[in-house]
XYZ file of N, CA and C in Angstrom:
297
model
N 213.262 160.674 23.760
C 212.837 160.004 23.852
C 213.400 158.743 24.638
N 215.019 158.862 24.472
C 215.819 157.646 24.914
C 215.794 157.795 26.795
N 216.065 159.088 27.384
C 216.284 159.361 28.333
C 214.780 159.166 29.271
N 213.679 159.407 28.472
C 212.316 159.002 29.245
C 211.874 157.742 29.646
N 212.188 157.161 28.439
C 212.105 155.340 28.529
C 212.900 155.030 29.701
N 213.883 155.214 29.662
C 214.887 154.762 30.538
C 214.943 155.362 32.000
N 214.575 156.446 32.105
C 214.858 157.129 33.405
C 213.638 156.897 34.381
N 212.131 156.745 33.377
C 211.117 156.407 33.795
C 210.141 155.086 33.444
N 210.949 154.566 33.404
C 210.320 153.018 32.785
C 209.857 152.383 33.834
N 210.043 152.701 34.943
C 209.565 151.415 36.081
C 208.126 152.199 36.517
N 207.581 152.946 35.901
C 206.473 153.653 35.914
C 205.231 153.278 34.808
N 205.850 152.238 34.110
C 205.014 152.244 32.956
C 205.163 150.232 33.024
N 203.661 150.127 32.428
C 203.227 148.585 32.558
C 203.572 148.008 31.446
N 203.988 148.705 30.220
C 204.023 147.911 28.922
C 205.176 148.650 28.320
N 206.082 147.806 27.774
C 207.197 148.133 27.320
C 207.535 147.708 25.935
N 208.216 148.429 24.634
C 208.305 148.184 23.490
C 209.377 148.218 22.950
N 210.565 147.492 22.231
C 211.778 147.696 21.356
C 211.201 147.164 19.965
N 211.515 148.388 19.589
C 211.823 148.455 17.901
C 212.856 148.604 16.998
N 213.072 148.272 16.476
C 214.343 148.877 15.534
C 214.250 148.657 13.859
N 214.740 150.097 13.661
C 214.401 150.276 11.995
C 215.507 151.008 11.361
N 215.528 151.636 10.568
C 216.625 152.549 9.908
C 215.799 153.629 9.064
N 214.437 153.845 9.356
C 213.791 155.253 8.925
C 212.757 155.681 9.413
N 212.170 156.901 9.741
C 211.275 157.438 10.401
C 209.709 156.592 9.914
N 209.687 156.579 8.635
C 208.527 155.816 8.085
C 207.980 154.185 8.752
N 209.034 153.422 8.535
C 209.226 152.542 9.654
C 208.963 152.342 10.546
N 209.569 152.893 11.667
C 208.820 153.277 12.949
C 207.547 153.350 13.164
N 206.922 154.305 12.208
C 205.439 154.675 12.504
C 204.717 153.365 12.035
N 205.202 152.597 10.770
C 204.650 151.584 10.623
C 204.652 150.462 11.909
N 205.637 150.318 12.098
C 206.195 149.255 13.671
C 205.124 149.530 14.529
N 204.998 150.465 14.841
C 204.304 151.370 16.168
C 202.776 150.981 16.023
N 202.325 151.167 14.725
C 200.743 151.451 14.744
C 200.461 149.673 14.680
N 201.695 148.833 14.041
C 201.464 147.238 14.102
C 201.008 146.975 15.460
N 202.452 147.150 16.400
C 202.242 147.012 17.633
C 200.755 147.440 18.314
N 200.375 148.834 18.221
C 199.292 149.308 18.916
C 198.019 148.232 18.495
N 197.953 147.711 17.206
C 196.681 146.826 16.828
C 197.329 145.180 17.785
N 198.212 145.215 17.855
C 198.514 143.855 18.286
C 197.482 143.568 19.632
N 196.545 142.616 20.139
C 196.240 142.111 21.304
C 196.929 141.170 22.187
N 197.900 140.853 21.750
C 198.831 139.985 22.516
C 200.036 140.459 23.222
N 199.949 141.696 23.491
C 200.621 142.348 24.375
C 200.364 141.943 25.855
N 201.654 142.053 26.633
C 201.483 141.508 27.828
C 201.936 142.243 28.765
N 201.575 142.851 30.261
C 202.319 143.865 30.972
C 203.867 143.057 31.341
N 204.779 144.055 31.650
C 206.262 143.779 32.355
C 205.846 142.949 33.302
N 206.782 141.597 33.036
C 206.523 140.838 34.348
C 207.212 141.474 35.708
N 206.811 141.041 36.964
C 207.406 141.513 38.113
C 208.694 140.948 38.264
N 208.951 139.540 37.825
C 210.331 138.948 38.215
C 211.418 139.672 37.671
N 212.714 139.605 38.341
C 213.629 140.304 38.153
C 214.244 139.734 36.692
N 214.472 140.692 35.476
C 215.146 140.418 34.616
C 216.276 139.465 34.309
N 216.454 138.396 33.170
C 217.701 137.655 33.064
C 218.279 138.001 31.596
N 217.915 139.292 31.212
C 218.527 139.706 29.645
C 218.882 141.067 30.321
N 219.989 141.389 29.416
C 220.541 142.601 29.230
C 220.627 142.809 27.871
N 220.761 144.388 27.855
C 221.132 144.943 26.265
C 222.117 145.693 26.230
N 223.016 145.455 25.250
C 224.012 146.353 25.471
C 223.727 146.914 23.462
N 224.166 148.249 23.773
C 224.049 149.277 22.430
C 225.584 149.425 21.836
N 225.919 149.293 20.698
C 227.155 149.203 20.209
C 227.287 150.630 19.737
N 228.445 151.363 19.549
C 229.005 151.976 19.195
C 229.170 153.372 20.131
N 229.169 153.139 21.323
C 228.713 153.943 22.577
C 230.356 154.426 22.994
N 231.208 153.452 22.290
C 232.631 153.984 23.121
C 233.552 154.305 22.130
N 233.011 154.769 20.587
C 233.721 154.739 19.680
C 234.938 155.901 19.652
N 234.770 156.900 20.531
C 236.023 157.602 20.947
C 236.937 157.321 22.087
N 236.866 156.306 22.643
C 237.884 155.538 23.088
C 238.758 154.330 22.507
N 239.485 155.154 21.830
C 240.281 154.093 20.342
C 241.022 153.047 21.609
N 240.922 151.919 21.108
C 241.341 150.217 21.614
C 240.981 150.016 23.018
N 239.841 150.836 23.517
C 239.418 150.285 24.998
C 239.060 148.598 24.868
N 238.778 148.208 23.687
C 237.971 146.866 23.693
C 239.592 146.017 23.822
N 240.190 146.824 22.584
C 241.358 145.830 22.738
C 242.418 145.606 24.407
N 242.224 146.477 24.774
C 243.018 146.337 25.860
C 242.389 145.620 27.331
N 240.820 145.836 27.211
C 240.379 144.989 27.769
C 240.202 143.590 27.412
N 240.409 143.122 26.283
C 240.629 141.823 25.763
C 241.553 141.295 26.161
N 242.806 142.142 26.266
C 244.034 142.042 26.428
C 244.531 141.733 28.014
N 243.830 142.390 28.476
C 244.433 142.561 29.830
C 242.967 141.892 31.077
N 242.070 141.595 30.424
C 240.850 141.191 31.404
C 240.383 139.921 31.084
N 240.680 138.832 32.061
C 240.144 137.430 31.463
C 238.915 137.221 31.541
N 238.291 137.842 32.245
C 236.627 137.681 32.418
C 236.320 137.929 31.422
N 236.558 139.442 31.000
C 235.946 140.072 29.478
C 236.359 139.103 28.064
N 237.706 139.056 28.285
C 238.123 137.911 26.823
C 237.240 136.659 26.802
N 237.221 136.211 28.033
C 236.010 134.780 28.168
C 234.984 135.021 27.765
N 234.294 136.223 28.054
C 232.926 136.202 27.564
C 233.136 136.709 26.248
N 233.898 137.398 25.648
C 233.923 137.639 24.556
C 234.281 136.241 23.314
N 234.803 135.641 23.847
C 235.189 134.485 23.114
C 234.194 134.003 22.879
N 233.190 133.437 24.071
C 231.927 132.776 23.885
C 230.905 133.550 23.343
N 230.858 134.703 23.279
C 230.041 135.542 22.650
C 230.356 135.314 21.166
N 231.641 135.374 20.692
C 232.079 135.211 19.301
C 231.816 133.584 18.757
N 231.790 132.822 19.477
C 231.439 131.129 19.384
C 230.218 131.300 18.998
N 229.148 131.941 19.952
C 227.747 131.808 19.858
C 227.339 132.642 18.654
N 227.993 133.731 18.231
C 227.461 134.484 16.877
C 228.074 133.638 15.528
N 229.196 132.907 15.692
C 229.602 131.843 14.844
C 228.595 130.943 14.645
N 228.033 130.215 15.419
C 227.180 129.310 15.273
C 225.856 129.482 15.020
N 225.449 130.647 14.810
C 224.446 131.496 13.844
C 224.872 131.586 12.753
N 225.940 131.283 12.268
C 226.288 131.968 10.982
C 226.966 133.128 10.836
N 226.876 133.851 11.698
C 228.072 135.510 11.555
C 229.086 134.829 11.304
N 229.844 136.141 10.863
C 231.453 136.214 10.880
C 232.072 136.296 12.408
N 233.329 135.686 12.468
C 234.084 136.237 13.962
C 234.317 138.183 14.185
N 233.835 138.476 15.097
C 233.953 139.776 15.346
C 235.284 140.289 16.104
N 235.838 139.109 16.366
C 237.031 139.096 17.076
C 237.983 139.802 16.337
N 238.234 140.068 14.999
C 239.387 140.713 14.414
C 238.810 142.427 14.607
N 237.695 142.871 15.014
C 237.514 144.196 15.233
C 238.060 144.705 16.485
N 238.272 143.532 17.845
C 238.713 143.999 19.030
C 239.993 143.564 19.515
N 240.521 142.694 18.700
C 242.038 142.431 18.771
C 242.849 142.659 17.765
N 242.591 143.372 16.697
C 243.426 143.988 15.882
C 243.707 142.866 14.778
């Protein structure tokens, strides 16, 4: 499913993203979206949002820390994201990166 939706996504006029922790919930959410009459086709304008998926680099121990220490742009963005997440009441995630 993941390969198909990313490799061939430009062929589809509608896209949907949901999050869940079990298959029953997937079914419920898909049914609710199928009944939703307010869905709109994907805009033709270039998107300004990027999706990042966590957990993809867990086998690369300390890569995040190395980037944080050695790459100023990465560090600057991470610090900015950390401030944003804290503004929404989340705890800092920097200890996960810088040890």
